[in-house]
Coordinates of C-alpha atoms in Angstrom, one line a residue:
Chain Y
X1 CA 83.7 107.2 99.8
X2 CA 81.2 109.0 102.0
X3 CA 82.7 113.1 102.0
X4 CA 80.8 113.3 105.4
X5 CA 83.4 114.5 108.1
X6 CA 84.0 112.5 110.8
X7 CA 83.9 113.8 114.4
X8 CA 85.1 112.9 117.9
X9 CA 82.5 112.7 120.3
X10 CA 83.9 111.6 123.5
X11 CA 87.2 110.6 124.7
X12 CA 88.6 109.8 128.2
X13 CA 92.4 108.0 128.7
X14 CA 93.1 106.4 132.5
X15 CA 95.6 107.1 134.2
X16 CA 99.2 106.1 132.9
X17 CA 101.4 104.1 134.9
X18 CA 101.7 100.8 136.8
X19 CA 98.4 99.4 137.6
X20 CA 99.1 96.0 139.1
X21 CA 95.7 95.4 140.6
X22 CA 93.7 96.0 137.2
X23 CA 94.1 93.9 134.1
X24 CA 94.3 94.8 130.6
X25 CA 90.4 94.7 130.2
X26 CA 89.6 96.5 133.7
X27 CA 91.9 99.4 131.9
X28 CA 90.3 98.8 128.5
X29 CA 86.5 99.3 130.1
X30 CA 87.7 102.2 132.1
X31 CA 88.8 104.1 129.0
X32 CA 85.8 102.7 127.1
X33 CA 83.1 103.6 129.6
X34 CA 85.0 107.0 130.3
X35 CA 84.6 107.8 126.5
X36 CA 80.7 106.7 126.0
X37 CA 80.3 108.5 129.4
X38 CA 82.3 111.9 128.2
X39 CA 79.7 111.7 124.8
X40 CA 76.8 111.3 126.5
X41 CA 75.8 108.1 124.5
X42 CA 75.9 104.4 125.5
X43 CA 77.3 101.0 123.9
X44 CA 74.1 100.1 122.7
X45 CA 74.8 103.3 120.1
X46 CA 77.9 102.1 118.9
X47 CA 77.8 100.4 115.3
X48 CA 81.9 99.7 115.5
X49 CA 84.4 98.5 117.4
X50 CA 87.9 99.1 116.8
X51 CA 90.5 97.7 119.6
X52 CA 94.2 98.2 119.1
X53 CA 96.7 95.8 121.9
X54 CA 100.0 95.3 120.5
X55 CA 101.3 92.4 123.3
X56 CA 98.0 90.8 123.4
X57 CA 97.5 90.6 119.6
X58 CA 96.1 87.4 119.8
X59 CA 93.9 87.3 122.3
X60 CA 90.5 89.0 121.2
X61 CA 90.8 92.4 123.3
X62 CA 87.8 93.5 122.0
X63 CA 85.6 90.8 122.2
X64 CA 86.9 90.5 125.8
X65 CA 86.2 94.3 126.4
X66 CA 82.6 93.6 125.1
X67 CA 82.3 90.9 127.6
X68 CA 82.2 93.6 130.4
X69 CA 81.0 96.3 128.7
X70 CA 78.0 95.4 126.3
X71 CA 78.1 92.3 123.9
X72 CA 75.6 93.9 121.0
X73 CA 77.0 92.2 118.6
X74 CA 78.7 94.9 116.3
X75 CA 82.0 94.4 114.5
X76 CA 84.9 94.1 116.0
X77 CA 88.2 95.0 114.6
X78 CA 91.3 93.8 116.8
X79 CA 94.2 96.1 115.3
X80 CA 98.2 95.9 116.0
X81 CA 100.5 98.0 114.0
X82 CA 103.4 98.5 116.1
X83 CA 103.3 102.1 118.2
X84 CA 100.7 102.8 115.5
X85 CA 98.2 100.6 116.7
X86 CA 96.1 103.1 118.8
X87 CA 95.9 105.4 116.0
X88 CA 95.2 102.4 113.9
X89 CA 92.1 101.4 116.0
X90 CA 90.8 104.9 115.9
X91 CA 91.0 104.8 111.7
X92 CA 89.4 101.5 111.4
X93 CA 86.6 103.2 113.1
X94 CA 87.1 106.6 110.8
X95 CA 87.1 104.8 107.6
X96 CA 84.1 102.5 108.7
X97 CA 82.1 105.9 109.2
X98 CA 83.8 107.1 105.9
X99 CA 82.6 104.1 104.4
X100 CA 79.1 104.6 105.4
X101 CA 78.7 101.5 107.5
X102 CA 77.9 102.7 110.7
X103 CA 77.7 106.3 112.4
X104 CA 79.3 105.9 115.7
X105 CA 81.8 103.5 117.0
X106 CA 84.0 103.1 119.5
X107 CA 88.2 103.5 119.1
X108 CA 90.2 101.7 122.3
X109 CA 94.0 100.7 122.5
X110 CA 95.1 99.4 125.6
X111 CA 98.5 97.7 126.6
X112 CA 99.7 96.4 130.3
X113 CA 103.8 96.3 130.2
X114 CA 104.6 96.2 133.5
X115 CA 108.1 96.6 133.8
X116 CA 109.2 95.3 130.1
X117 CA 112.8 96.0 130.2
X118 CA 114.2 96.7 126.8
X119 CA 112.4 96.2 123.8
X120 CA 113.5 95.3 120.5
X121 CA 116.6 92.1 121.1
X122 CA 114.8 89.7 119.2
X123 CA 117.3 87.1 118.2
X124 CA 117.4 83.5 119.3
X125 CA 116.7 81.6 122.2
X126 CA 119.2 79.1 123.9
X127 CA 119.9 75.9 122.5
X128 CA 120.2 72.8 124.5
X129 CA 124.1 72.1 122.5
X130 CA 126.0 75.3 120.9
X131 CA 126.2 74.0 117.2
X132 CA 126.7 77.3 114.6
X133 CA 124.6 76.6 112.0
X134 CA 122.6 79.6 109.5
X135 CA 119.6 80.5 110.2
X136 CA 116.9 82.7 108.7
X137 CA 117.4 85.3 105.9
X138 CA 121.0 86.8 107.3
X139 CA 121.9 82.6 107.8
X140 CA 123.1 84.1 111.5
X141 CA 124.8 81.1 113.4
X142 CA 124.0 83.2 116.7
X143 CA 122.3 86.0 118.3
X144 CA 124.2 88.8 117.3
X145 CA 122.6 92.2 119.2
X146 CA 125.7 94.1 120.2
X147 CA 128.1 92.1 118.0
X148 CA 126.9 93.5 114.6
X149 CA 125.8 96.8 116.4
X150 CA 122.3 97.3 118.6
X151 CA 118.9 96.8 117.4
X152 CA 117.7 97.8 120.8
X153 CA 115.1 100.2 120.7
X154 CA 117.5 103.1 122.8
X155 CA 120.5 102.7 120.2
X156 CA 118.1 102.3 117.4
X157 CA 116.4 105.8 118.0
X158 CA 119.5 107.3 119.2
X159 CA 121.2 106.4 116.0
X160 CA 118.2 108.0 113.8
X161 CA 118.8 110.9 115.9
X162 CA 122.8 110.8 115.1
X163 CA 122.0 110.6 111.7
X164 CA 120.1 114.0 111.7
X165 CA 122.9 115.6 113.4
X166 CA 125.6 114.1 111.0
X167 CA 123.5 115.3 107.8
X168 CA 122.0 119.0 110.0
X169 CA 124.5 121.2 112.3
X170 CA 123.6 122.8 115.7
X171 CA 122.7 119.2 117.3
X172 CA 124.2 117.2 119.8
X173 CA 123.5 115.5 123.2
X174 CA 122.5 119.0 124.8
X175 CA 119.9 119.3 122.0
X176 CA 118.7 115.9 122.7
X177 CA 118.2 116.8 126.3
X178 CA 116.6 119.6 126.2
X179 CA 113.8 118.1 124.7
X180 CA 113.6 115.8 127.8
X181 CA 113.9 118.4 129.8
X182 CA 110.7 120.3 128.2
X183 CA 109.0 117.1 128.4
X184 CA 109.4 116.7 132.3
X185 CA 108.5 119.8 132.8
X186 CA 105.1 119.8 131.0
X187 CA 103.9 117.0 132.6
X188 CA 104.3 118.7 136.2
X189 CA 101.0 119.7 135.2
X190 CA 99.1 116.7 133.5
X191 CA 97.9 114.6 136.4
X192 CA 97.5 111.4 134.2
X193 CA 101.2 111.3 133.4
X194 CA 103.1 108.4 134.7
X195 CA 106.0 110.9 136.0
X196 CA 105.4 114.4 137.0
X197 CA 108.6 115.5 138.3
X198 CA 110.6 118.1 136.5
X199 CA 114.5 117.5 136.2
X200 CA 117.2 119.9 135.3
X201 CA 119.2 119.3 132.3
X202 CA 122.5 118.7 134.1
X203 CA 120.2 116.0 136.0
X204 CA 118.8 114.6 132.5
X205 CA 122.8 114.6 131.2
X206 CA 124.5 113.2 134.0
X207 CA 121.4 110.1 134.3
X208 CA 122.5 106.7 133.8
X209 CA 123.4 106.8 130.4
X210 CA 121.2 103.9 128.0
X211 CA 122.0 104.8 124.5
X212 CA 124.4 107.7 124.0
X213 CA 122.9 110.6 123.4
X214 CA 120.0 108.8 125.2
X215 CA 120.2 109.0 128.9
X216 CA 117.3 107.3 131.2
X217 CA 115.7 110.4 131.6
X218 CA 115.5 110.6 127.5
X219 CA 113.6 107.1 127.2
X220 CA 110.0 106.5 127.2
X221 CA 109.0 103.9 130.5
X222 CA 107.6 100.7 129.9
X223 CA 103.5 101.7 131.0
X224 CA 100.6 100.4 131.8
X225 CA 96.9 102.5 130.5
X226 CA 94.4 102.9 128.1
X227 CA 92.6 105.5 125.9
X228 CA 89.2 105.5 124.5
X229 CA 87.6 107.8 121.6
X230 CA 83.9 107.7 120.2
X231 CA 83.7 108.9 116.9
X232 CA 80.5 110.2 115.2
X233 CA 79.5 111.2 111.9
X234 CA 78.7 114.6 110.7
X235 CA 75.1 113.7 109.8
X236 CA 74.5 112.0 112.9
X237 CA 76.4 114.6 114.8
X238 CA 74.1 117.0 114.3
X239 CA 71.1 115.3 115.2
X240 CA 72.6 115.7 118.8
X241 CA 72.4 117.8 121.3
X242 CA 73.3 121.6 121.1
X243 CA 76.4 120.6 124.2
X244 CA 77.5 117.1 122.4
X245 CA 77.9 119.3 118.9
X246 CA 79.9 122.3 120.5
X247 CA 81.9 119.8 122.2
X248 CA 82.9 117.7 119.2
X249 CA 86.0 117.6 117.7
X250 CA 86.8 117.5 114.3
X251 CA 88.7 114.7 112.3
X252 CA 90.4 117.3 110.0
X253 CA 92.7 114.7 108.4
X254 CA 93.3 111.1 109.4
X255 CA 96.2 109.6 107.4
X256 CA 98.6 106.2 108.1
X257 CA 101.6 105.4 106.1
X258 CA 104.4 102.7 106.2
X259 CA 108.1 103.4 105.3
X260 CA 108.6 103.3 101.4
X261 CA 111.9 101.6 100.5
X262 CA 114.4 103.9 101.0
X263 CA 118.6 103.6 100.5
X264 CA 119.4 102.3 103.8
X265 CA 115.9 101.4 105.7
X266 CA 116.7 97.6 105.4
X267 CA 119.8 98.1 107.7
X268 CA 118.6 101.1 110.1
X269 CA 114.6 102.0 110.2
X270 CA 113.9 105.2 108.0
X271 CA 111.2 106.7 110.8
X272 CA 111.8 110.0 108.8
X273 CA 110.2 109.2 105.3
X274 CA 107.1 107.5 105.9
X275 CA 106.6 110.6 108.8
X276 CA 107.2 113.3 105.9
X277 CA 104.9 111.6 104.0
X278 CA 102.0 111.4 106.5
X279 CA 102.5 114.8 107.3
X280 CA 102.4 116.2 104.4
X281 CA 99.3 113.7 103.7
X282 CA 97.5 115.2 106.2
X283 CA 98.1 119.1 105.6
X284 CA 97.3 118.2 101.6
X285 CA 93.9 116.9 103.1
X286 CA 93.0 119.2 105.7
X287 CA 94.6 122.4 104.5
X288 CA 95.9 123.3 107.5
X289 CA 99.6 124.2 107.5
X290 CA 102.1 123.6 110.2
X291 CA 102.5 127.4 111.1
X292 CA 98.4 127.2 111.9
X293 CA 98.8 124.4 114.5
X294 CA 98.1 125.3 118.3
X295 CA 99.8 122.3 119.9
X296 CA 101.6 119.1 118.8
X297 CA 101.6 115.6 120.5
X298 CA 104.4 113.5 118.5
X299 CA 106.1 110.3 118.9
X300 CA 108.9 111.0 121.5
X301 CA 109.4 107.3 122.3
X302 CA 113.1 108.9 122.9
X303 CA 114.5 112.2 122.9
X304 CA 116.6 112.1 119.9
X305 CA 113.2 110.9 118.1
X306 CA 111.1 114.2 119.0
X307 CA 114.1 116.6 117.9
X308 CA 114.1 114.7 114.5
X309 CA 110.5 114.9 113.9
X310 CA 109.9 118.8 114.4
X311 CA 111.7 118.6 111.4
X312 CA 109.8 115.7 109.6
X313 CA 106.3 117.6 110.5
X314 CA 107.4 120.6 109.2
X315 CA 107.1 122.2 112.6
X316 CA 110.8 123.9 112.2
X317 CA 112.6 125.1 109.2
X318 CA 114.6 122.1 107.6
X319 CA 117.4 121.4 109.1
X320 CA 116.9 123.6 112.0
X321 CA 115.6 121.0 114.5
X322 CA 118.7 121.9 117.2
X323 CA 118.1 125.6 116.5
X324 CA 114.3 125.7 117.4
X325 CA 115.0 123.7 120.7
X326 CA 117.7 125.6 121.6
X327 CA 114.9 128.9 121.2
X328 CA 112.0 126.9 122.8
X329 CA 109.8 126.9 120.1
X330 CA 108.4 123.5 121.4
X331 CA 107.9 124.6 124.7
X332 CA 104.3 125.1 125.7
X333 CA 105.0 129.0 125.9
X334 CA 107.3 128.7 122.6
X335 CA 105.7 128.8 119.1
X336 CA 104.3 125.7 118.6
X337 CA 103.9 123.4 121.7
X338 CA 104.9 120.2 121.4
X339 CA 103.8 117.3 124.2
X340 CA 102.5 119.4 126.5
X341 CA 101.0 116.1 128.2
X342 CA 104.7 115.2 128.9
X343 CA 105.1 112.9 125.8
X344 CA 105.7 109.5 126.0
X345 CA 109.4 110.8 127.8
X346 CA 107.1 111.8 130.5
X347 CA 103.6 110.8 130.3
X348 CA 104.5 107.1 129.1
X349 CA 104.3 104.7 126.5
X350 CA 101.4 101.9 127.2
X351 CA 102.3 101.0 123.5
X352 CA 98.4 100.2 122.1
X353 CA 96.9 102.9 124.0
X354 CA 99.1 105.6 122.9
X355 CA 97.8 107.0 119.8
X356 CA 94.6 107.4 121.5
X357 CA 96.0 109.4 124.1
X358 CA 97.9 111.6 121.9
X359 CA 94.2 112.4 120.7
X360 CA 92.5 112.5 124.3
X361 CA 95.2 115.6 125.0
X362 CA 95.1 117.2 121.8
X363 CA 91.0 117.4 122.0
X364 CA 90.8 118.1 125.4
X365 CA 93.1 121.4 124.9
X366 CA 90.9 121.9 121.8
X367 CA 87.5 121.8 124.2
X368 CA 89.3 124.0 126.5
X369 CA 89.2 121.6 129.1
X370 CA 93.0 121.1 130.1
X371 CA 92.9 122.8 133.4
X372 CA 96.6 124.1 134.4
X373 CA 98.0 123.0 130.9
X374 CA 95.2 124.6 128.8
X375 CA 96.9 125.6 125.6
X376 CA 94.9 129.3 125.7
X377 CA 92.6 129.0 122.9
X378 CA 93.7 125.8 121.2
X379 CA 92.0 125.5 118.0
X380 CA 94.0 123.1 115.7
X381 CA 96.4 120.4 117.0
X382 CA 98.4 117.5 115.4
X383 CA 98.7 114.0 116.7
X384 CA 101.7 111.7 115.3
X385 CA 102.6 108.1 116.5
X386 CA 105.2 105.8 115.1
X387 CA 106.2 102.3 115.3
X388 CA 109.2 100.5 114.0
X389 CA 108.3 97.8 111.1
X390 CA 107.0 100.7 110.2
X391 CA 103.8 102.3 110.3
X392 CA 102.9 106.2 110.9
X393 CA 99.9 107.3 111.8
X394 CA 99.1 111.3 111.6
X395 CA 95.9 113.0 112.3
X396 CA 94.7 116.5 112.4
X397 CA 91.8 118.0 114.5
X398 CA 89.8 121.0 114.6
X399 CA 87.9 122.8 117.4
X400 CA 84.2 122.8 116.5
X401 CA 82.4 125.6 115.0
X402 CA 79.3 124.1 115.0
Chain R
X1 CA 143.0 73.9 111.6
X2 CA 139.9 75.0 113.6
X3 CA 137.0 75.0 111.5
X4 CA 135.2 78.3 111.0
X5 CA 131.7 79.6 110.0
X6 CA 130.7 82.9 109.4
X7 CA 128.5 85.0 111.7
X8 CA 126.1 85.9 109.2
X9 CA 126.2 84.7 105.5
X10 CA 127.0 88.5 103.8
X11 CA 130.0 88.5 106.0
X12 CA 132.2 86.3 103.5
X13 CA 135.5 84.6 104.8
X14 CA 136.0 81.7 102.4
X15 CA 136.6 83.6 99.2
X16 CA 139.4 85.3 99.3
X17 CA 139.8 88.3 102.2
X18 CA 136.9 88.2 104.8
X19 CA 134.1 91.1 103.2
X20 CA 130.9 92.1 102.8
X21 CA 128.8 90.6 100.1
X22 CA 125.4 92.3 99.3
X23 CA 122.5 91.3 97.3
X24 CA 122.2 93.9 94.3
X25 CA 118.9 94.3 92.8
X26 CA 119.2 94.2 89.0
X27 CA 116.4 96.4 88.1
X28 CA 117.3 99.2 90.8
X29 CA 120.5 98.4 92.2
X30 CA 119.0 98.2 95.5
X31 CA 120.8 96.2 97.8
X32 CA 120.2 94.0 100.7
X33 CA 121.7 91.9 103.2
X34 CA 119.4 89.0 103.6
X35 CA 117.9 86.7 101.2
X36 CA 114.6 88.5 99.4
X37 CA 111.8 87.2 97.6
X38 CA 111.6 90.3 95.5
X39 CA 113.4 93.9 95.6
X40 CA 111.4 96.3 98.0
X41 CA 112.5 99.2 95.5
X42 CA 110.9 98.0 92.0
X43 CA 109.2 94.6 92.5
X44 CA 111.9 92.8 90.6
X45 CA 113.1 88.7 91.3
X46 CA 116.7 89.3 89.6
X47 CA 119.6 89.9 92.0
X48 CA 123.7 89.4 91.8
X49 CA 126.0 89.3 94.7
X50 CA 127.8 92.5 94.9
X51 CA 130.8 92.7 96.9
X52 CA 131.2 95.6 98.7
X53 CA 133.6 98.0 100.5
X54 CA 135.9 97.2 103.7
X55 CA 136.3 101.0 104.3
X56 CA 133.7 103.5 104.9
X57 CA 132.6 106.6 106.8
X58 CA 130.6 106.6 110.1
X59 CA 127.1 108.4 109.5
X60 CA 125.3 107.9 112.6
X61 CA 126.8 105.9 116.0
X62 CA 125.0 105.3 119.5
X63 CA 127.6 103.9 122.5
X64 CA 125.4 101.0 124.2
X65 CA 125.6 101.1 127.9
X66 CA 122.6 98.8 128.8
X67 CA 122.5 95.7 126.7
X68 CA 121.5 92.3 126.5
X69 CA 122.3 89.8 128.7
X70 CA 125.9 88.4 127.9
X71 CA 127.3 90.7 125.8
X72 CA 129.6 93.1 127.6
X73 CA 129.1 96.8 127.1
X74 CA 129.8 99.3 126.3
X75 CA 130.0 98.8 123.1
X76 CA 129.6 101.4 120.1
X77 CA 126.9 100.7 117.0
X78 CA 127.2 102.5 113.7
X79 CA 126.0 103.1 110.4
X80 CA 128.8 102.6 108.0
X81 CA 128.7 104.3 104.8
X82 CA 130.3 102.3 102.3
X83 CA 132.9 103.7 99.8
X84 CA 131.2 102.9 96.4
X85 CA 127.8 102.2 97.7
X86 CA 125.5 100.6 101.0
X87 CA 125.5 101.3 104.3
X88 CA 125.8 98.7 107.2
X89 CA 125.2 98.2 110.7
X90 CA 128.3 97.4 112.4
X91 CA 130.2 97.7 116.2
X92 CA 133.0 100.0 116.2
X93 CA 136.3 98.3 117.7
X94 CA 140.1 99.2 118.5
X95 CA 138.2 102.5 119.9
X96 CA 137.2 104.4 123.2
X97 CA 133.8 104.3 123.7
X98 CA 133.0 107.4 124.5
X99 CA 132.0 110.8 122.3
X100 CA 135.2 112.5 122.3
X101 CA 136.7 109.5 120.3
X102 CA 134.0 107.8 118.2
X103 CA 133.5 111.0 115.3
X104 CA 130.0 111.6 112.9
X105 CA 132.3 111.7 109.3
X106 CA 134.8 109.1 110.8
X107 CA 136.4 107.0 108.3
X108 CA 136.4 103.5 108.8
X109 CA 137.9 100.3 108.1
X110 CA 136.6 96.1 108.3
X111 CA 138.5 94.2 110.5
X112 CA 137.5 91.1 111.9
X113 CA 137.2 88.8 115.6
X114 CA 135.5 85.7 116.9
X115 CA 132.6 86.1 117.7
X116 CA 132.3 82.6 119.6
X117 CA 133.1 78.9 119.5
X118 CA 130.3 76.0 119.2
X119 CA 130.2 72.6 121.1
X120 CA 132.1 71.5 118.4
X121 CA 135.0 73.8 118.2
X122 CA 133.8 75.6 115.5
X123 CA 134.4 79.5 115.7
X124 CA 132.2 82.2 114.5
X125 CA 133.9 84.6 112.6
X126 CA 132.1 88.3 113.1
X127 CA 133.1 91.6 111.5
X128 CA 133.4 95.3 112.8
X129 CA 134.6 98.1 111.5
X130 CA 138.1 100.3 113.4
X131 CA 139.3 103.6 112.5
X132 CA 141.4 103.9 109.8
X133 CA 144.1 105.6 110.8

């Protein structure tokens, strides 16, 4: 494999919310075009295409995308890998780069959810006549969400944080909601967040609860947007132009994982393991360590999922998750900030497109162009997404020094 | 008599009293709940049925307010640990649904309801787990 270092060139994400006069390709081209646009290159110089939409697996996003943007006839890679599929677009371009097949493509995940309800039921549809018989690999003679416990995605993540809590002390509900409460309030300043109202943490307690611990205010909305990143390689990067090379960003470490078996990950999903693993992955690779990181964007699908994985990334000492809350060390003033976009508590969750928006806001702090939520002097951040199934995917970027 | 199925096929009723039957992994001991084509832990196609605990210890617990259609909430989920090995996804019954009486550490025991009746009278036996004292 090429030892080249991969860059990111350009990168734009729209805005996140409901767009119910724009379909999933007018968002997909908007990101696309707002990335090529933001690296000062054109489809025509893109060699790859990598196109991660996790509801609309099937249906040829990219090709689609290329329809409106600029058929050339380049590879396309439609990705879906769960929450992980933005950041799973972005490394099919990496290791196509890597690989020494092309040296620049083009990394977009999109997703249009309107409002999905809750995700994560499953289970069987109605039959015309009620006759019990066993079905599939439990042999279930019916649907049995909420009769052998919940496997919706609130209960699910609010279990995996109960289990931190049972096995680390200092963490309860008021742990849990503080990290909403952090995440509201940074995304007061990120225009492109679906929400930007802050909420006290009585308010976030006493919302409807969903989950226990997991109030409304503590879950991630169903979202509508896209993100967009062109990637470039080293070589080729410095060809450019003296403004596209300062500008770059570098791809310090781009790592995906799945869950390894693990004592109980058949009967409740192990999101911690397969995290560890990527994390420590990725600081192996790019020698950064935690303590060196200038700002964080992690997978805070819930609230009881970000407090669980300051401790998987190594961001806290273990087992002190409730402890660095409860001292703000993830607030964007606090030691290392930690979804200062808003997170998807805040910000949203437009499932495909979120990985590339966790590394839209991490590389825009680390150009210094964040406006009123510049992280002062951001020079190394940490991106971390992860879907249920499960896949992780953790990268690490780097201001440029060239 | 009315005739009755099981809800799921590890919950076992017609072999003495109702429990959970596991599929144990020979090579690693791993266990599972549904069938497998090999263990996830070592790659090996040899597995036993291993019955397991009814009593256990609450590890983790979420109290659903917002469900699915049809089945009333609120309901409380949990992760049982079992005494002597596995862990299962279970409701909690015969208890308040609220924090101040479901307990992280709380030990558990099986107990059983139906779970529903078919067009044809049949009833689906389900499990859950109650506290044990």
């Amino acid at each position: 494999m090429s030892t080249d270092n991969v860059w990111i060139l350009g990168t734009h994400m729209t805005k996140f919310g409901r767009h119910p006069g724009s379909d999933l390709i007018d968002l997909a081209s908007q990101s696309a075009m707002g990335a090529l646009k933001d690296a000062a290159v054109t489809i025509h110089d893109m060699e790859v295409l990598g196109c991660g939409s996790l509801f609309n697996a099937q249906a040829g996003v990219g090709q689609q995308l290329q329809k409106q943007i600029g058929q050339t006839g380049i590879p396309v890679y439609n990705v879906a890998n769960a929450c992980a599929t933005g950041a799973t677009a972005l490394r099919t371009v990496y290791l196509t780069i890597k690989a020494g097949e092309a040296d620049m493509g083009l990394a977009v995940g999109v997703e249009q959810m309107g409002k999905g309800g809750l995700l994560g039921a499953g289970g069987m549809g109605d039959r015309a006549r009620k006759v019990y018989e066993p079905k599939g690999r439990y042999g279930s003679v019916m649907q049995v969400e909420g009769l052998l416990g919940t496997g919706l995605m609130p209960g699910v993540f609010a279990q995996a944080g109960m289990e931190y809590a049972y096995e680390n002390g200092g963490v309860g509900f008021e742990q849990f909601a503080k990290v909403a409460e952090k995440n509201h309030a940074h995304s007061t300043l990120n225009p492109l967040a679906h929400y930007q109202k802050q909420f006290t943490l009585d308010e976030i307690m006493g919302a409807d609860m969903m989950s226990y611990p997991n109030t409304l205010l503590m879950c991630c909305p169903n979202t509508d947007g896209s993100a967009a990143a062109v990637l470039v390689s080293e070589e080729k990067l410095r060809t450019l132009s003296r403004e596209q090379q300062e500008r770059a960003v570098k791809i310090s470490a781009s790592v995906l994982t799945t869950d390894p078996w693990t004592e109980r990950s058949s009967v409740q999903p192990d999101v911690n393991t397969l995290t560890r693993n990527a994390a420590k992955k990725a600081y192996d690779i790019s020698g950064v360590d935690p303590k060196d990181l200038d700002l964080v964007e992690l997978h805070d699908c819930f609230a009881t999922a970000e407090l669980i994985h300051y401790d998987n990334l190594g961001l806290c000492d273990p087992g002190t998750a409730g402890e660095w809350i409860d001292k703000r060390g993830p607030w964007r003033d606090g030691e290392i900030p930690v979804n200062v976009s808003g997170g998807l508590i805040s910000k949203g969750h437009p499932i495909g497109a979120t990985g590339l928006a966790n590394i839209y806001e991490v590389a825009t702090h680390l150009r210094g162009e964040a406006g009123d939520r510049q992280i002062p002097d951001a020079k190394v951040g940490l991106t971390h997404v992860i879907g249920l199934g499960s896949a992780c995917g953790v990268h690490i970027l780097e201001k440029s020094a060239l | 008599m009315t005739k009755q199925v099981a809800i799921v096929d590890y919950f076992v009723i017609d072999n003495g009293p109702a429990h959970l039957e596991a599929w144990e992994a020979v090579d690693s001991g791993a266990l599972f709940f549904d069938r497998r084509n090999a263990d996830a832990a070592s790659g090996g196609t040899e597995f036993k049925r291993k019955q397991l605990s009814d009593t256990g210890v609450v590890r983790s617990f979420t109290i659903v307010q917002r469900g699915v259609p049809g089945v009333p909430v609120p309901y409380i989920s949990a992760l049982v640990d079992l005494d002597g090995g596995g862990c299962v996804k279970t409701n909690i019954s015969n208890c308040p649904p609220d924090p101040e009486h479901v307990k992280l550490g709380m030990r558990v025991k099986l107990t059983t309801f139906i779970a529903g009746t078919d067009d044809d009278g049949t009833e689906a036996v389900a499990f859950a787990f109650e506290p044990a004292n």
